[in-house]
Coordinates of C-alpha atoms and ligand atoms in Angstrom, one line a residue:
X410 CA 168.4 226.8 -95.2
X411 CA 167.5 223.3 -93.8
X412 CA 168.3 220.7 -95.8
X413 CA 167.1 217.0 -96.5
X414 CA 167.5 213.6 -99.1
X415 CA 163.7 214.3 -100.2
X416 CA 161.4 216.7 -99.8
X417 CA 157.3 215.8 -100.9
X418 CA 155.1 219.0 -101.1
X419 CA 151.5 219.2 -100.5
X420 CA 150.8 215.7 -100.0
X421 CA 147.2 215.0 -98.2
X422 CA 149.1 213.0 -95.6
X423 CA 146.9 210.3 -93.7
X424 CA 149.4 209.6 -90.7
X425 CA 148.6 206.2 -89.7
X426 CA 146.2 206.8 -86.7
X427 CA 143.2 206.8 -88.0
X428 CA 143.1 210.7 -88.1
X429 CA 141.6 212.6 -91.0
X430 CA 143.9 213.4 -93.7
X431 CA 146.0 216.7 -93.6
X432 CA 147.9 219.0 -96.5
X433 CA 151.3 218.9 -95.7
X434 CA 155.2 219.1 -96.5
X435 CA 157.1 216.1 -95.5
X436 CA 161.2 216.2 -95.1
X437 CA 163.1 212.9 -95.6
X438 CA 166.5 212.6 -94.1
X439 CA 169.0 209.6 -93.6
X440 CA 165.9 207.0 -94.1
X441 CA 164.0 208.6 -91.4
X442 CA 161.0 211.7 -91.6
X443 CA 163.0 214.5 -90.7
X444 CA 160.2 217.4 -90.8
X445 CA 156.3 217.5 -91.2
X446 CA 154.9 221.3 -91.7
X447 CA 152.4 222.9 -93.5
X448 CA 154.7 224.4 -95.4
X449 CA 158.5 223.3 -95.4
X450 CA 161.0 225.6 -96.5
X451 CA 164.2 222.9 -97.0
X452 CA 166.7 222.5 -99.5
X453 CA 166.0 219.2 -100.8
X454 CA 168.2 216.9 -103.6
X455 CA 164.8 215.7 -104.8
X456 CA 161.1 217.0 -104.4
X457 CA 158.1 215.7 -105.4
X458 CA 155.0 217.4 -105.7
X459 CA 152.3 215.5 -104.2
X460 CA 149.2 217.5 -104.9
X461 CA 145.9 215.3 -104.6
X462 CA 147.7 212.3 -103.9
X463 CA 147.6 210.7 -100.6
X464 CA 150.4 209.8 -98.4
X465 CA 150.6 207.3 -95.8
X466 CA 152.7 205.0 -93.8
X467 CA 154.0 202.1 -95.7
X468 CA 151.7 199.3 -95.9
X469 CA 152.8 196.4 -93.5
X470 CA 151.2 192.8 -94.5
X471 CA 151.1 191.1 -91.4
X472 CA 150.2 187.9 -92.6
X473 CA 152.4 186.7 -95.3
X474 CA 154.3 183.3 -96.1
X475 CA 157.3 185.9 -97.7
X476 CA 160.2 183.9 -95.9
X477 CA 161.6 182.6 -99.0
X478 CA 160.4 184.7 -101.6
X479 CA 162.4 187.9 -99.7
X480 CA 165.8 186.5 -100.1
X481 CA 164.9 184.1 -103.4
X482 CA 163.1 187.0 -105.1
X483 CA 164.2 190.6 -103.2
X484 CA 162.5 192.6 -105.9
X485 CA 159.5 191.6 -104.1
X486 CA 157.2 193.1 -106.6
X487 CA 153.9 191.4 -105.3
X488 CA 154.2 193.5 -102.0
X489 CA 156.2 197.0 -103.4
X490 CA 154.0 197.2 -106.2
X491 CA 151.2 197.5 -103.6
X492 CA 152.3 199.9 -101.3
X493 CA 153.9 197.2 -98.6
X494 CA 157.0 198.2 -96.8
X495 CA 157.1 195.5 -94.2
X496 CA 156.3 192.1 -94.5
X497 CA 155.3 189.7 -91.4
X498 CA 156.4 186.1 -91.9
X499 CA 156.2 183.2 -90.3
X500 CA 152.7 182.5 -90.2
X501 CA 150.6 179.8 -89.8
X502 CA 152.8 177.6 -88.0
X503 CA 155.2 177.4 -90.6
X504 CA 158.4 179.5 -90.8
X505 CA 162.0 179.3 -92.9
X506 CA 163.9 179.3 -89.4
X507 CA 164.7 177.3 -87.3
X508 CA 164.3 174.5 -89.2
X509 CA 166.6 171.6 -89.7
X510 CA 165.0 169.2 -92.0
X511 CA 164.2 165.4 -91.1
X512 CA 163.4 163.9 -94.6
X513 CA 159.9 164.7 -95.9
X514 CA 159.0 168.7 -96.0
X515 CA 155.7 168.4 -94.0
X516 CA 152.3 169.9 -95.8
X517 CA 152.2 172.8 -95.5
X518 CA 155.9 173.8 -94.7
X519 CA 155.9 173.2 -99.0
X520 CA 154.3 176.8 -99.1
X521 CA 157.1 178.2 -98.5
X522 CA 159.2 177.0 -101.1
X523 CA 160.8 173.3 -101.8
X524 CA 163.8 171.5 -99.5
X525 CA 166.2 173.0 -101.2
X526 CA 165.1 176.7 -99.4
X527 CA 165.4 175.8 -96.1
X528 CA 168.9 176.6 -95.0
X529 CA 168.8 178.2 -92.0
X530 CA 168.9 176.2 -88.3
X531 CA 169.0 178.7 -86.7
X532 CA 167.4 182.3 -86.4
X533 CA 170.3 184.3 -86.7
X534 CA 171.6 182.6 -89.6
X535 CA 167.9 183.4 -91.5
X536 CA 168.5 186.9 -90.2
X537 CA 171.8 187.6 -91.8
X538 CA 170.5 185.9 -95.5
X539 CA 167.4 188.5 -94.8
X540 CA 169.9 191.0 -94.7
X541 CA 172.4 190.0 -97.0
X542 CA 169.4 190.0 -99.5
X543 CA 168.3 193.1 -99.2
X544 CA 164.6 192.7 -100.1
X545 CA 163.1 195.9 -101.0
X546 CA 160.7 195.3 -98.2
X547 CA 161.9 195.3 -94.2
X548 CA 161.1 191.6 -93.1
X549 CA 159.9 190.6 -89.2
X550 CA 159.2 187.5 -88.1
X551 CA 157.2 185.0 -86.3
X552 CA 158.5 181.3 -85.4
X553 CA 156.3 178.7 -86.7
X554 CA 154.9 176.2 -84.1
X555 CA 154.9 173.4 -87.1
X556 CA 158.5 174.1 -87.8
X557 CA 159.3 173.7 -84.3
X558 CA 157.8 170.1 -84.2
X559 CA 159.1 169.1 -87.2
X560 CA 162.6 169.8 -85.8
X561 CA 162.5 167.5 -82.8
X562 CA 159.5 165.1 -83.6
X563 CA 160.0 161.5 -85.8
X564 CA 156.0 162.0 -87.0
X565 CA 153.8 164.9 -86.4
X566 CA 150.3 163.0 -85.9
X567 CA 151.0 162.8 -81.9
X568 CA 151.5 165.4 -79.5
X569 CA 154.7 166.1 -78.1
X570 CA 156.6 164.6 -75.4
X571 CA 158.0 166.6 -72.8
X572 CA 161.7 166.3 -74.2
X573 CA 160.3 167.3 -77.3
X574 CA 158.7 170.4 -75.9
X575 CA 161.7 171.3 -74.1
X576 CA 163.5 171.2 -76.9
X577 CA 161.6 173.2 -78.9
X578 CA 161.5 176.2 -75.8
X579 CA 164.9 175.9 -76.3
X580 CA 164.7 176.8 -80.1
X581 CA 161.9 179.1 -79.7
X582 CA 163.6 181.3 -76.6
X583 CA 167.0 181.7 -78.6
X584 CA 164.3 182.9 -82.0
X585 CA 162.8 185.6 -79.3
X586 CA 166.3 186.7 -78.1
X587 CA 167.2 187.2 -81.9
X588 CA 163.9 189.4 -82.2
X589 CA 161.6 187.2 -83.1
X590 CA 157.7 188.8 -83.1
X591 CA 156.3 185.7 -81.3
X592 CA 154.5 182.2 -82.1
X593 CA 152.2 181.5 -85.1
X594 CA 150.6 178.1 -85.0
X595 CA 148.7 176.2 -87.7
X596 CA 146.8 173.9 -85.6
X597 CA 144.2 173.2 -88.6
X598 CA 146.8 171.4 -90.4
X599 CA 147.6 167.6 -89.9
X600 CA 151.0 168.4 -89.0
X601 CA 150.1 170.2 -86.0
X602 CA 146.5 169.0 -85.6
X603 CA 147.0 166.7 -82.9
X604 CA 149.1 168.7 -81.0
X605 CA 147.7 169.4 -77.1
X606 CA 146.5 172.6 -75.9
X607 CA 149.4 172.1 -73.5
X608 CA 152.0 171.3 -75.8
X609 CA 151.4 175.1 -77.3
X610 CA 150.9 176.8 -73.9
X611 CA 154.4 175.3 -73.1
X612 CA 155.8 177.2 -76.2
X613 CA 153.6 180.4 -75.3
X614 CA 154.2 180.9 -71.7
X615 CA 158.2 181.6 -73.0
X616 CA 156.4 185.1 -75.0
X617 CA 154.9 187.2 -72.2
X618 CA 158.7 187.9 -70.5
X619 CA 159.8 188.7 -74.1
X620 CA 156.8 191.1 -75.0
X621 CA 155.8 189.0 -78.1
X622 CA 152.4 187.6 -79.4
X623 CA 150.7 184.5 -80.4
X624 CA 149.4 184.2 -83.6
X625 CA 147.0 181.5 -85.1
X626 CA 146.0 179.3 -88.0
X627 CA 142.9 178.5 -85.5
X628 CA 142.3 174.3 -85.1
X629 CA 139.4 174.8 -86.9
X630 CA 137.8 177.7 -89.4
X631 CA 134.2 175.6 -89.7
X632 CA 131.9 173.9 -87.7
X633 CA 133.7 173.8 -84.2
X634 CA 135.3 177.6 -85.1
X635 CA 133.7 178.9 -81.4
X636 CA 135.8 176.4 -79.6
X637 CA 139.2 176.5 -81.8
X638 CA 138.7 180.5 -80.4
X639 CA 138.3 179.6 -77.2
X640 CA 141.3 177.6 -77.3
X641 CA 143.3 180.6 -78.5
X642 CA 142.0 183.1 -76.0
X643 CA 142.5 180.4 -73.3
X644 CA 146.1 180.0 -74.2
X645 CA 146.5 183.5 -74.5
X646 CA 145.2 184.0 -71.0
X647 CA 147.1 181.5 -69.5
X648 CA 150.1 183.1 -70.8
X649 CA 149.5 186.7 -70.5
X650 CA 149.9 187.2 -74.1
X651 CA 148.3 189.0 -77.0
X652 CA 146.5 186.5 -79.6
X653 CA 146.0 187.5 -82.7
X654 CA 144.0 185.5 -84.6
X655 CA 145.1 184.6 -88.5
X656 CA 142.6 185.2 -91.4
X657 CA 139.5 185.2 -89.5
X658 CA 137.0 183.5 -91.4
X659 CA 133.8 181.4 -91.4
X660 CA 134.5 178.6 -93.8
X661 CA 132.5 176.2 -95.5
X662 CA 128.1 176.8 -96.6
X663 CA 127.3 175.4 -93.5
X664 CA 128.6 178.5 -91.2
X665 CA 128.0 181.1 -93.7
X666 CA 126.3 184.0 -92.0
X667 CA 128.3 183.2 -88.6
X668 CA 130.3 186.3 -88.5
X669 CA 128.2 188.2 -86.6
X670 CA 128.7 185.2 -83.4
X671 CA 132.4 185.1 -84.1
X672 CA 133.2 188.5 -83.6
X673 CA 130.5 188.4 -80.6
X674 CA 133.3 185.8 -79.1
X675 CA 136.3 188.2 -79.9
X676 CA 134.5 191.1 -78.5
X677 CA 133.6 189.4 -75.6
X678 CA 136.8 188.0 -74.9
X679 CA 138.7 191.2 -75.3
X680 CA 137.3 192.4 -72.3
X681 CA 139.6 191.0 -70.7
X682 CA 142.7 190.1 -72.9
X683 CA 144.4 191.7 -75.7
X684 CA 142.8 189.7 -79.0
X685 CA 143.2 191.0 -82.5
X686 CA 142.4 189.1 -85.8
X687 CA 143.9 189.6 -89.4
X688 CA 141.5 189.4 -92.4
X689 CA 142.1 189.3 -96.6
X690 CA 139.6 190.9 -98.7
X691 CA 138.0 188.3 -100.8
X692 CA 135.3 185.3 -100.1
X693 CA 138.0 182.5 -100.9
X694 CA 140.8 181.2 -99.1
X695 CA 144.1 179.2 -100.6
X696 CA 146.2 176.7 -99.2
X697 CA 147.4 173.3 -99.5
X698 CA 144.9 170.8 -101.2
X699 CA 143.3 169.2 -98.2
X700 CA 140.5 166.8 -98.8
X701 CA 138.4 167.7 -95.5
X702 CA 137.6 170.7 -97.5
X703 CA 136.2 169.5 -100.7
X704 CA 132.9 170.2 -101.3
X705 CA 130.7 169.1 -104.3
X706 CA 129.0 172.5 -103.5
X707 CA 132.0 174.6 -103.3
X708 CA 134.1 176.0 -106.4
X709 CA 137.5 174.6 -106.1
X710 CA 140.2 175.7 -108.2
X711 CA 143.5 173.6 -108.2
X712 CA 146.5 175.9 -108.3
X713 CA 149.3 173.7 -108.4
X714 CA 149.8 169.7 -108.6
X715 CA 153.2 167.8 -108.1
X716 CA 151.4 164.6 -109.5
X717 CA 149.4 166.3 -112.1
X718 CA 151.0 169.9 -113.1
X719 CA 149.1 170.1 -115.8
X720 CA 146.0 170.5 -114.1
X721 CA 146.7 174.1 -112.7
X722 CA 144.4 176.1 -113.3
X723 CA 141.6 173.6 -113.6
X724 CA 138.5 173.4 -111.6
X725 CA 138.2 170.4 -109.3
X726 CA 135.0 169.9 -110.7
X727 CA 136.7 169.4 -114.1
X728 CA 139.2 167.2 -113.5
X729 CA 137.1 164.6 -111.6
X730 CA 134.6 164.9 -114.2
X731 CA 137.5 164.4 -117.1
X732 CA 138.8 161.0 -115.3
X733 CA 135.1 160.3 -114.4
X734 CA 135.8 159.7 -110.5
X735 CA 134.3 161.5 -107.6
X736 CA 135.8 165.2 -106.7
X737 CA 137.5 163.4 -103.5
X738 CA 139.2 160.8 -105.6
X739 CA 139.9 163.7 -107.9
X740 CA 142.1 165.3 -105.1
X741 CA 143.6 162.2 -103.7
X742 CA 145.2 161.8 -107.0
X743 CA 146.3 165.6 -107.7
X744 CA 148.2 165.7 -104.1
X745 CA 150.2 167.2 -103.3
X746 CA 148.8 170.2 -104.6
X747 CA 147.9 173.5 -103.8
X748 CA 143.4 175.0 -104.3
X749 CA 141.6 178.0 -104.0
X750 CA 138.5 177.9 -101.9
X751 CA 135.0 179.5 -102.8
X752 CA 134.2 178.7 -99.5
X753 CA 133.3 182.2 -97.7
X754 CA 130.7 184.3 -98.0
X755 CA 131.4 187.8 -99.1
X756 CA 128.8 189.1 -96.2
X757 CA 131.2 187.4 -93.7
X758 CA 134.4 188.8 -95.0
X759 CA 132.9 192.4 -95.1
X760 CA 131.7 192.1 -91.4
X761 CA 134.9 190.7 -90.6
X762 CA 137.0 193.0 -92.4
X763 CA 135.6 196.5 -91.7
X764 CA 135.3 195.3 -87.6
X765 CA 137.9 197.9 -85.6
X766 CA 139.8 194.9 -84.3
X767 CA 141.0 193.6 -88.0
X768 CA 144.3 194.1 -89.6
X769 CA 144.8 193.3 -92.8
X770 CA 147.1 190.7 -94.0
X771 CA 147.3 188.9 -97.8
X772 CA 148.1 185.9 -97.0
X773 CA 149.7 185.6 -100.5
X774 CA 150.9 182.3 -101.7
X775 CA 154.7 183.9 -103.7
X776 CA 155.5 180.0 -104.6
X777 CA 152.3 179.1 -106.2
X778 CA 152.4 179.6 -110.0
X779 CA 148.8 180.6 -110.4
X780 CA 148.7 182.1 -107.4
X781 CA 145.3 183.5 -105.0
X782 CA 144.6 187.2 -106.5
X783 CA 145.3 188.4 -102.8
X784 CA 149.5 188.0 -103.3
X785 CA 149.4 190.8 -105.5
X786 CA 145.9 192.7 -104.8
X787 CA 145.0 193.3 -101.1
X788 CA 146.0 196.7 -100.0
X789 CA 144.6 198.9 -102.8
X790 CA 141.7 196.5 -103.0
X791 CA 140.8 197.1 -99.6
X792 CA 141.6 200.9 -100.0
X793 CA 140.2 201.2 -103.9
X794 CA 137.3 198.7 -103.5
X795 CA 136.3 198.7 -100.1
X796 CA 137.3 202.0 -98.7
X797 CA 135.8 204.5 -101.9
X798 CA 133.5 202.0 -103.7
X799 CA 131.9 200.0 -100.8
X800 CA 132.7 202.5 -98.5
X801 CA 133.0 199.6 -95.9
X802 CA 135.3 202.3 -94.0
X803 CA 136.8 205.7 -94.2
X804 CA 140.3 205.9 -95.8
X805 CA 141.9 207.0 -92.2
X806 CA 140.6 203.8 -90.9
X807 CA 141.7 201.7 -93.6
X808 CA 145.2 202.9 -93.2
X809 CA 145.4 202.4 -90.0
X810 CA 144.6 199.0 -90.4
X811 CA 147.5 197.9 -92.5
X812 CA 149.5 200.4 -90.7
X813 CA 149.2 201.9 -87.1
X814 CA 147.6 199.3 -86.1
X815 CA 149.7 196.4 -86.9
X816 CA 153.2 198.3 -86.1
X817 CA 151.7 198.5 -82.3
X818 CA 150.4 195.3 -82.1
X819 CA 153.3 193.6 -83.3
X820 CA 155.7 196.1 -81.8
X821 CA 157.7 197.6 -84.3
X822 CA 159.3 200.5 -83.2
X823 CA 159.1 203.9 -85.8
X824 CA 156.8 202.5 -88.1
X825 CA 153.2 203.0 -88.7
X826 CA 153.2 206.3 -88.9
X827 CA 153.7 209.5 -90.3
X828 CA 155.8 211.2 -87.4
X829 CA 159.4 213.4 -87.2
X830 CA 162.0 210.6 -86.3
X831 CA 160.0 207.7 -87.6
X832 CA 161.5 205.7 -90.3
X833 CA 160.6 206.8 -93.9
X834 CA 158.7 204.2 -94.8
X835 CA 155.7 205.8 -96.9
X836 CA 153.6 205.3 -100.1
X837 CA 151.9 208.1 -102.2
X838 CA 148.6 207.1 -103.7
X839 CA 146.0 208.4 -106.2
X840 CA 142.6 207.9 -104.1
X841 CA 140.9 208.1 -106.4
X842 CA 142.0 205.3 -109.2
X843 CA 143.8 202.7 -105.9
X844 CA 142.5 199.6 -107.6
X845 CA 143.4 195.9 -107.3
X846 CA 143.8 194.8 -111.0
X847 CA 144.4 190.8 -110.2
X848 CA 142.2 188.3 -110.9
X849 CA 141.6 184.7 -110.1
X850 CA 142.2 184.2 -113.6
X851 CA 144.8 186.9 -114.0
X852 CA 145.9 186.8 -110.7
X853 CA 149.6 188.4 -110.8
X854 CA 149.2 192.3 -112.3
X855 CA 150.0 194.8 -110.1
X856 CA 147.9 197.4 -109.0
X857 CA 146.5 200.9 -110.2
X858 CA 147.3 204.2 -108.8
X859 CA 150.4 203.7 -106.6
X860 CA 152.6 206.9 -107.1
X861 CA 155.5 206.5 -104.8
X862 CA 157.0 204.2 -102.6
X863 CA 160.0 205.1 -100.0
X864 CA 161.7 202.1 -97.9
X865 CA 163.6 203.4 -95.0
X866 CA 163.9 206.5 -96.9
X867 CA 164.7 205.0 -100.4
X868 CA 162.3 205.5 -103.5
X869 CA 161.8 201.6 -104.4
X870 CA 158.7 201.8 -106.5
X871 CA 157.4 204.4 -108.6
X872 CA 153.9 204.7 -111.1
X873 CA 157.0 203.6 -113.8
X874 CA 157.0 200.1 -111.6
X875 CA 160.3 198.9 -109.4
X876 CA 163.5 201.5 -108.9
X877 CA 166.7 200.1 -108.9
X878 CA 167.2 200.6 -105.1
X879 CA 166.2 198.2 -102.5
X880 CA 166.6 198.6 -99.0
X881 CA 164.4 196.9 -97.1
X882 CA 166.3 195.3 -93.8
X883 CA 165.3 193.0 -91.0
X884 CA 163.2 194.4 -88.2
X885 CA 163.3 193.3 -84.9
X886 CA 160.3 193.2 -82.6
X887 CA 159.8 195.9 -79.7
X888 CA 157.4 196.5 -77.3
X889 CA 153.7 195.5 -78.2
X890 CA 151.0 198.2 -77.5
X891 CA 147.1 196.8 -78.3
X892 CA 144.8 199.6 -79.6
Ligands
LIG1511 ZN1 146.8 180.0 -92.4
LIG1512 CU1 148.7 181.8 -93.8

């Protein structure tokens, strides 16, 4: 008789490609899936009966801010507790490596994690901590444009000179040689706001040769949100390269109900270029505290304040309204500091979310201490809340967002889905209790109805909560298909 690590029976496997679910035997062998049959008949050292539970690819979050947190925290409960078995970091222009620190840590680099966390010049050397770690999720990576600049620039409210740019091809080329996935930007922010069109088309011309993609923090989310696209899908075509657009959104009460134009733009646009968006479920964003967005009309929740710690927690509309100043002055005082944003509507997110060309991606916040519900509640929201209770989408089709989709798009090789040679990276889950549990104001409990979940072919999180076993590694990008 055959034999294998672990065997699950009668698992109603969803395989990552947006196919209907199946009843079948799974074989794991050496961390990869060794056998798929109806009925398997293999010696196994453990087996696990999987009857009415689902099993699918592990999650991948393609739009996390992870880069610390994975070698600071491996256990990386946020994302195994949910079913994630890859993380994507490096996004929105900001990225642990390569960075070499002039002074100040730029807003919003101070996501990530304080100075102290940023050790690694180089790509390789983040590489090697990755894997010296040993998260119990795979990590893959995308360079931060705002990184770059900070790395070669004396201030960051100028574009860049051409030395400067040449510099940062330099650091950028050597990132894609390591594996890098591509180039995130973050043009919204100050830091990387008044960067030229040019000076990131001079980064993104180096990605097409390599096979990577462009991903984007878009210059603007609000008003002027048709023409920060258009930027992105005119560097994109300039540079032959993919663009996938970061947590597409229409933000702030005056382009509520814009959705249906935006994804008219991204529809139209991939006609003729590959153009892809990522998406969290909820109607409110978190970042850094930045005072363009305040808005009397909009709840704003401060999550963190280096100034004002105590305030976390608070509402904006509190705290100005305690010192008896204006919710502007408020926030002046309370920066740096890190807010949640009531400042989508829910109709937009669910247009956004359930359109074919969206992956999902948390865009948790790991270093904020009352952090965004979406660091520890996307995927079996979207599956739990949005899938069986909205019924936004089929179950096949949300899995293949968080999983088939992105391992393509990004090009990571034998992930994504359920197939004989790919890695065993797979989660079991109850369909019918998947449930988000965090709250904004209980925002870190992990989710409901998880069963199982195998990392390169190693049984990290259980319904019983973390294993002892970690053995997540870095992943290094392949080719990029677009579906
Ligand atoms: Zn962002
Ligand atoms: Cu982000």
């Amino acid at each position: 008789m055959l034999s294998c690590d672990t065997l699950i029976r009668n698992a109603s496997v969803i395989d990552g490609t947006g196919a209907a679910s199946e009843q079948l035997d799974v074989a794991l062998r050496d961390g990869h899936i060794c056998a798929i049959d109806t009925t398997l008949d293999f010696h196994a050292s453990v087996v696990k009966d999987a009857k009415g539970l689902v099993l699918a690819p592990g999650f991948i979050d393609v739009h996390t801010h992870d880069d610390i947190s994975v070698i600071r925290t491996p256990a990386m409960l946020p994302k195994i507790s949910q079913g994630v078995t890859t993380v994507i970091v490096g996004n929105c222009g900001i990225s642990a490596s390569p960075v070499h620190l002039r002074g100040e840590l730029p807003d919003p680099m101070n996501l990530l994690g304080g100075p102290e966390d940023f050790r690694y010049p180089t790509f390789a050397a983040y590489v090697a901590a990755v894997n010296d770690a040993r998260p119990a999720v795979n990590v893959a990576a995308l360079i931060g444009h705002t990184a770059l600049r900070n790395n070669h620039m004396d201030r960051l409210d100028r574009t860049a000179t051409q030395a400067e740019t040449e510099a940062m091809r330099v650091q950028l080329q050597e990132a894609l040689d390591g594996g890098a996935l591509g180039l995130s930007s973050g043009l919204a922010y100050l830091s990387a706001n008044a960067a030229s069109t040019e000076e990131v088309l001079a980064l993104a011309q180096l990605l097409a040769a390599a096979g990577a993609v462009y991903t984007t923090h878009m210059r603007t989310e609000a008003d002027a949100i048709l023409d920060a696209m258009s930027e992105a899908f005119t560097i994109g075509r300039l540079s032959h390269v993919p663009v996938i657009i970061s947590h597409l959104k229409c933000a702030g009460i005056a382009n509520w109900g814009r959705s249906g134009e935006v994804l008219q733009a991204l529809e139209k646009a991939s006609t003729t270029q590959d153009v892809g968006c990522d998406c969290y479920p909820y109607a409110a964003g978190s970042s850094t505290l930045d005072l363009r967005q305040v808005d009397e009309r909009v709840k704003i929740t401060i999550t963190w304040s280096t100034p004002h710690p105590e305030m976390a927690g608070q509402s904006l509309s509190r705290i100005a309204e305690s010192w008896s100043i204006s919710q502007l002055e408020a926030a002046q005082r309370l920066r740096p500091a890190g807010a949640i944003y009531h400042s989508i509507s829910e109709e937009d997110m669910r247009r956004i979310l359930r359109h074919p060309a969206t992956m999902i991606g948390s865009d948790g916040l790991p270093n904020d201490p009352r952090p965004h519900p979406r660091l520890w509640g996307t995927f079996p929201r979207v599956l739990g809340h949005y899938s069986r209770e909205e019924k936004l989408f089929s179950l096949p089709e949300a899995v293949h967002k968080m999983t088939g989709m992105p391992a393509q798009r990004f090009g990571l090789a034998e992930r994504g889905w359920i197939r004989v040679g790919y890695c065993a990276d797979l989660v079991l889950f109850d369909p019918k209790t998947i449930l988000d549990t965090a709250t904004f104001s209980d925002p870190m409990r992990a989710s409901e109805g998880i069963a199982g979940v195998w990392v390169n072919g190693v049984l990290t999180y259980t319904s019983q909560g973390a294993t002892s076993d970690r053995a997540g590694r870095f992943v290094t990008r392949s080719k990029t298909a677009w579906i």
